[in-house]
Amino acid sequence: MRLAVVAERWESAPMKVQRLESTDGFVVFDLTDADAADGVVRLAPKVLVDGATWLARSMTYRFALFELRRGGASAGINAREGRDQAIAAAVAELAPSVAAGSLVLDPGKGVPPDALDPWREVDPRPAAVVADQARWVALSAVAGVGAVAGEIDGRRVAIEGFDGAGPALAAALVEQGARIVAVATAEGCVERPEGFAADELAAAWQAEGPGLVGVLGASPSTPAAVLGVDADVLFVGSKAGVVDHGAAAAVSAAVVVPSGPVPVTAKALAVLQRAGTLVLPDFLTTAGPSLAAWAAPASVDDDARRAVVVEAVTAVGGELRGGADGPLLAACHRAEAFLATWQDTLPFGRPLA
């Protein structure tokens, strides 16, 4: 179904915001009548509903892209002090929804990984998927590049927002023959034209965290410098909207690949498209954990689950190649066409910051 047809007969759907009673927080549900919703929970002094909406929207489009009938969700906990208590209260309040299988949330920024342990006994997903999400994201990200933009073997890669998930992405890239020529953390950017070894990056992150740029390079530049690095492929994902229209003008890579949700703004997409840059959809490249959890049979082993993820991303990514609108908008069209088969209304706004 073409988007024009969908737009003519659909009205935009209001999202549902559930306010928590036990603490200052909320959960955004993107599709109000979906039986189940997945997303993340974040904590900060002030988590904005608007930002949470875009994270939930990315999840909705992720499921729709792969024809899975689930919706997106995103939770926020507002706390400057007493953070542990605020998280514990939210976990207890949402436990019935988690136990019922209607809500699946993973820890986002500000939430320690073990804070959601009380939910794990009733989590319907395989433990191997829950425990190592970074590995599954890396798998889908690398497969997405190959499907949409061609093999990554021999290509020069720059990674923006290198964090705790960075070592898994670096390992997946090097395994497929890529050369990582630059990485940027919150503390700066370091370049090496001959490339970084994956184990070197992993060890530096383990020892120094974001400060790895000072260990791996004598004089690291600012984090934003990674956007203009002479590379073939640029991975971005430190935060939503990190590539705005101003940042987009500095991008020199031919392919931009999200490693996190909605890193590209709508205006930036227009700038990059005019420059001939391919922008992959984040709801394709970060889909690995969801596909591993919901598209693969529960009883299969890890290798079979990996094969399911790669095959799904490769098949869908191949359909997005060569379209006049580019792969991101082509992915939106595909997701919206599936949503039309089971939703009466279309969520308002696409997953672009």
XYZ file of C-alpha atoms in Angstrom:
353
model
C 0.000 0.000 0.000
C 1.425 3.370 -0.972
C 1.767 6.001 1.725
C -0.518 8.418 -0.125
C -3.349 5.915 0.087
C -2.724 5.343 3.778
C -2.617 9.063 4.509
C -5.921 9.706 2.719
C -7.931 7.314 4.869
C -6.145 7.454 8.204
C -6.391 9.990 10.954
C -3.485 10.432 13.330
C -3.780 8.355 16.483
C -3.323 9.841 19.943
C -0.746 8.108 22.092
C -1.508 6.987 25.623
C 0.478 8.358 28.558
C 0.170 6.426 31.816
C 1.246 8.535 34.789
C 2.834 6.558 37.617
C 1.262 6.887 41.059
C 4.162 5.670 43.189
C 6.776 8.083 41.860
C 7.177 10.966 39.419
C 7.165 9.106 36.121
C 5.182 7.908 33.148
C 4.945 5.343 30.377
C 4.167 6.314 26.782
C 2.258 3.714 24.757
C 2.433 4.503 21.055
C -0.411 2.205 19.921
C -3.233 2.411 22.427
C -4.879 -0.875 21.400
C -1.802 -3.092 20.952
C -1.764 -6.155 23.199
C 1.943 -5.747 23.971
C 4.506 -2.955 23.875
C 8.302 -2.856 24.147
C 10.714 -0.057 24.921
C 13.127 1.399 27.464
C 12.898 3.142 30.805
C 15.109 6.179 31.436
C 15.852 8.274 34.504
C 16.876 11.933 34.703
C 15.926 15.033 36.674
C 13.380 15.689 33.910
C 12.494 13.147 31.234
C 10.356 14.782 28.555
C 7.272 13.043 27.208
C 8.077 14.331 23.711
C 11.453 12.616 23.715
C 9.933 9.428 25.064
C 7.362 9.519 22.288
C 10.047 9.381 19.604
C 11.717 6.413 21.275
C 8.373 4.621 21.405
C 7.691 5.540 17.769
C 10.957 3.993 16.651
C 9.947 0.746 18.356
C 6.508 0.812 16.720
C 8.053 1.198 13.281
C 10.629 -1.485 14.083
C 7.931 -4.051 14.740
C 5.850 -2.919 11.766
C 8.832 -3.057 9.417
C 9.188 -6.746 10.219
C 5.422 -7.367 10.329
C 5.234 -8.048 14.054
C 2.077 -7.001 15.881
C 3.579 -5.197 18.834
C 3.697 -1.530 19.749
C 6.364 0.791 21.060
C 6.616 2.067 24.617
C 8.951 4.364 26.527
C 9.052 5.069 30.248
C 10.536 7.995 32.112
C 11.363 8.454 35.802
C 11.990 11.992 37.036
C 14.340 12.115 39.998
C 17.241 14.318 41.036
C 17.683 12.710 44.464
C 16.550 9.358 45.786
C 17.035 7.736 42.413
C 17.240 4.179 43.697
C 13.974 4.598 45.554
C 12.269 6.141 42.512
C 13.373 3.276 40.290
C 12.288 0.678 42.842
C 8.858 2.287 43.107
C 8.389 2.317 39.331
C 9.540 -1.285 39.028
C 7.047 -2.387 41.665
C 4.164 -0.423 40.139
C 4.741 -1.730 36.621
C 5.424 -5.310 37.698
C 1.828 -6.516 37.029
C 1.984 -5.305 33.401
C 5.375 -6.949 32.950
C 4.131 -10.210 34.474
C 1.088 -10.137 32.189
C 3.346 -9.803 29.136
C 1.784 -6.535 28.014
C 4.886 -4.436 28.730
C 8.564 -5.196 28.148
C 11.089 -2.543 29.170
C 14.879 -2.489 29.133
C 17.138 -0.097 31.065
C 17.977 3.119 29.250
C 20.072 6.108 30.259
C 20.221 6.691 33.973
C 18.907 3.232 34.920
C 21.472 0.652 36.133
C 21.189 -2.679 34.279
C 20.437 -4.620 37.461
C 17.657 -2.238 38.546
C 15.121 -4.180 36.483
C 16.175 -7.597 37.778
C 12.862 -8.070 39.650
C 11.166 -8.286 36.249
C 13.484 -10.838 34.712
C 11.857 -13.932 36.186
C 8.703 -13.153 34.214
C 10.409 -11.723 31.122
C 9.147 -13.761 28.143
C 12.299 -13.206 26.101
C 15.273 -15.596 25.990
C 17.795 -14.747 28.701
C 20.626 -14.567 26.160
C 18.818 -11.776 24.325
C 18.064 -9.760 27.446
C 21.582 -10.106 28.826
C 23.535 -8.944 25.774
C 21.469 -6.487 23.754
C 24.542 -4.725 22.378
C 25.606 -7.863 20.524
C 22.204 -8.188 18.854
C 22.150 -4.519 17.860
C 25.619 -4.867 16.340
C 24.469 -7.917 14.396
C 21.505 -6.111 12.840
C 23.481 -2.912 12.222
C 26.203 -4.664 10.240
C 23.666 -6.815 8.384
C 21.677 -3.684 7.556
C 24.675 -2.006 5.957
C 25.331 -5.060 3.827
C 21.723 -5.355 2.721
C 21.139 -1.700 1.856
C 24.541 -0.248 1.018
C 26.699 -3.223 0.027
C 29.288 -5.293 1.852
C 31.229 -3.555 4.586
C 34.415 -5.525 3.937
C 37.276 -3.089 3.283
C 35.267 0.024 4.136
C 36.512 2.749 6.458
C 34.164 3.235 9.408
C 33.745 5.999 11.991
C 31.723 5.434 15.168
C 29.999 8.352 16.909
C 28.811 7.846 20.471
C 31.146 4.977 21.339
C 29.935 3.702 24.723
C 29.343 0.438 26.561
C 27.814 -1.035 23.418
C 30.761 0.131 21.312
C 33.012 -2.916 21.784
C 30.304 -5.250 20.440
C 29.791 -3.052 17.373
C 33.523 -2.756 16.797
C 33.957 -6.536 17.023
C 31.136 -7.148 14.534
C 32.551 -4.611 12.090
C 36.118 -5.904 12.208
C 34.872 -9.482 11.897
C 33.266 -8.477 8.585
C 36.451 -6.819 7.334
C 35.734 -3.163 8.106
C 38.494 -0.767 9.167
C 37.544 1.468 12.104
C 39.353 4.741 11.450
C 37.745 6.946 14.120
C 35.748 6.713 17.333
C 34.115 9.454 19.353
C 32.922 9.367 22.953
C 31.414 12.153 25.043
C 34.972 13.316 25.760
C 36.314 13.652 22.240
C 37.202 12.033 18.931
C 40.320 10.095 18.020
C 41.362 9.092 14.504
C 43.729 6.470 13.136
C 43.745 6.051 9.344
C 45.297 2.584 9.550
C 42.464 1.468 11.842
C 41.839 0.380 15.432
C 41.744 -3.255 16.507
C 38.479 -4.352 18.085
C 40.155 -5.820 21.163
C 42.160 -2.613 21.605
C 38.956 -0.569 21.674
C 37.299 -3.005 24.074
C 40.245 -2.929 26.473
C 40.454 0.865 26.329
C 36.744 1.206 27.089
C 37.019 -1.254 29.971
C 39.937 0.694 31.446
C 39.018 4.285 30.700
C 35.375 4.512 29.593
C 34.786 7.713 27.594
C 38.343 8.726 28.400
C 39.649 6.143 25.953
C 40.114 8.891 23.383
C 42.950 10.314 25.475
C 44.616 6.931 25.666
C 44.298 6.016 21.995
C 45.267 9.414 20.602
C 47.782 12.062 21.609
C 45.456 15.018 21.005
C 41.792 14.052 20.601
C 39.492 16.539 18.902
C 35.924 17.423 19.892
C 33.238 14.699 19.717
C 31.539 16.399 16.755
C 34.724 16.083 14.691
C 33.841 12.448 13.999
C 31.096 13.589 11.628
C 33.627 14.981 9.171
C 36.139 12.144 9.357
C 37.231 10.754 5.994
C 35.262 7.520 6.191
C 32.939 5.504 3.982
C 30.402 4.642 6.689
C 29.435 6.671 9.757
C 27.629 5.053 12.697
C 25.651 7.495 14.863
C 23.540 6.937 17.948
C 24.702 8.764 21.071
C 21.327 10.460 21.471
C 18.158 11.313 19.599
C 18.739 14.083 17.062
C 22.515 14.057 17.367
C 22.683 14.688 13.607
C 20.710 17.860 13.020
C 20.762 19.906 9.824
C 23.916 21.750 10.896
C 25.764 18.574 11.773
C 24.543 16.918 8.575
C 26.392 19.494 6.498
C 29.671 18.281 8.018
C 29.123 14.596 7.222
C 31.533 13.263 4.623
C 30.636 9.563 4.738
C 28.529 8.106 1.938
C 26.431 6.028 4.346
C 24.976 6.983 7.740
C 23.983 4.066 9.956
C 22.070 4.521 13.228
C 23.343 2.513 16.190
C 20.705 4.027 18.484
C 17.152 5.340 18.142
C 16.227 8.373 16.003
C 19.698 9.961 15.756
C 18.817 11.928 12.591
C 16.395 14.861 12.421
C 13.965 15.421 9.561
C 15.881 18.492 8.390
C 19.163 16.586 8.547
C 17.688 13.820 6.406
C 16.846 16.381 3.724
C 20.388 17.793 3.841
C 21.960 14.332 3.598
C 19.688 13.233 0.774
C 20.574 16.314 -1.251
C 24.234 15.395 -0.769
C 23.578 11.867 -2.047
C 24.201 10.276 1.363
C 22.351 7.061 2.184
C 20.648 7.238 5.579
C 19.567 3.868 6.914
C 16.509 3.589 9.176
C 17.282 3.098 12.852
C 14.289 0.778 13.123
C 16.108 -1.580 10.739
C 19.663 -1.318 12.010
C 18.855 -1.579 15.731
C 16.204 -4.283 15.359
C 18.424 -7.207 16.386
C 17.205 -7.637 19.976
C 13.540 -7.503 18.964
C 13.991 -9.970 16.122
C 15.996 -12.316 18.333
C 13.226 -12.181 20.937
C 10.063 -12.260 18.847
C 10.873 -13.481 15.321
C 12.851 -16.582 16.294
C 11.256 -19.662 17.911
C 11.849 -19.708 21.660
C 13.511 -23.122 21.587
C 16.267 -22.448 19.027
C 19.924 -22.119 19.980
C 22.021 -18.979 19.741
C 23.388 -19.694 16.256
C 19.913 -20.283 14.852
C 18.665 -17.111 16.497
C 21.504 -15.148 14.930
C 20.606 -16.603 11.539
C 16.997 -15.471 11.957
C 18.132 -11.913 12.687
C 20.547 -11.727 9.769
C 18.084 -13.269 7.327
C 15.269 -10.936 8.376
C 17.389 -7.779 8.201
C 18.943 -8.845 4.904
C 15.574 -9.594 3.322
C 13.881 -6.387 4.420
C 16.975 -4.271 3.825
C 17.206 -5.611 0.282
C 13.706 -4.312 -0.398
C 14.794 -0.810 0.601
C 17.617 -0.511 -1.916
C 17.478 1.813 -4.870
C 14.233 3.631 -4.143
C 13.879 7.254 -5.178
C 13.006 8.339 -1.644
C 15.981 6.610 -0.034
C 16.003 3.652 2.358
C 14.697 5.471 5.434
C 11.519 6.732 3.797
C 11.099 3.441 1.955
C 11.195 1.720 5.346
C 8.546 4.138 6.648
C 6.299 3.259 3.698
C 6.703 -0.441 4.373
C 6.036 -0.090 8.100
C 2.983 2.085 7.559
C 1.552 -0.339 5.035
C 1.724 -3.127 7.628
C 0.252 -0.918 10.341
C -2.710 -0.351 8.020
C -3.503 -4.062 8.146
C -4.291 -4.016 11.876
C -4.578 -0.407 13.033
C -7.392 2.026 12.219
C -5.232 5.083 12.836
C -1.651 6.024 12.035
C 0.694 7.286 14.763
C 1.355 10.980 14.279
C 4.853 11.568 12.977
C 7.579 9.317 11.676
C 10.627 8.204 13.720
C 12.750 11.256 12.941
C 13.896 13.607 15.678
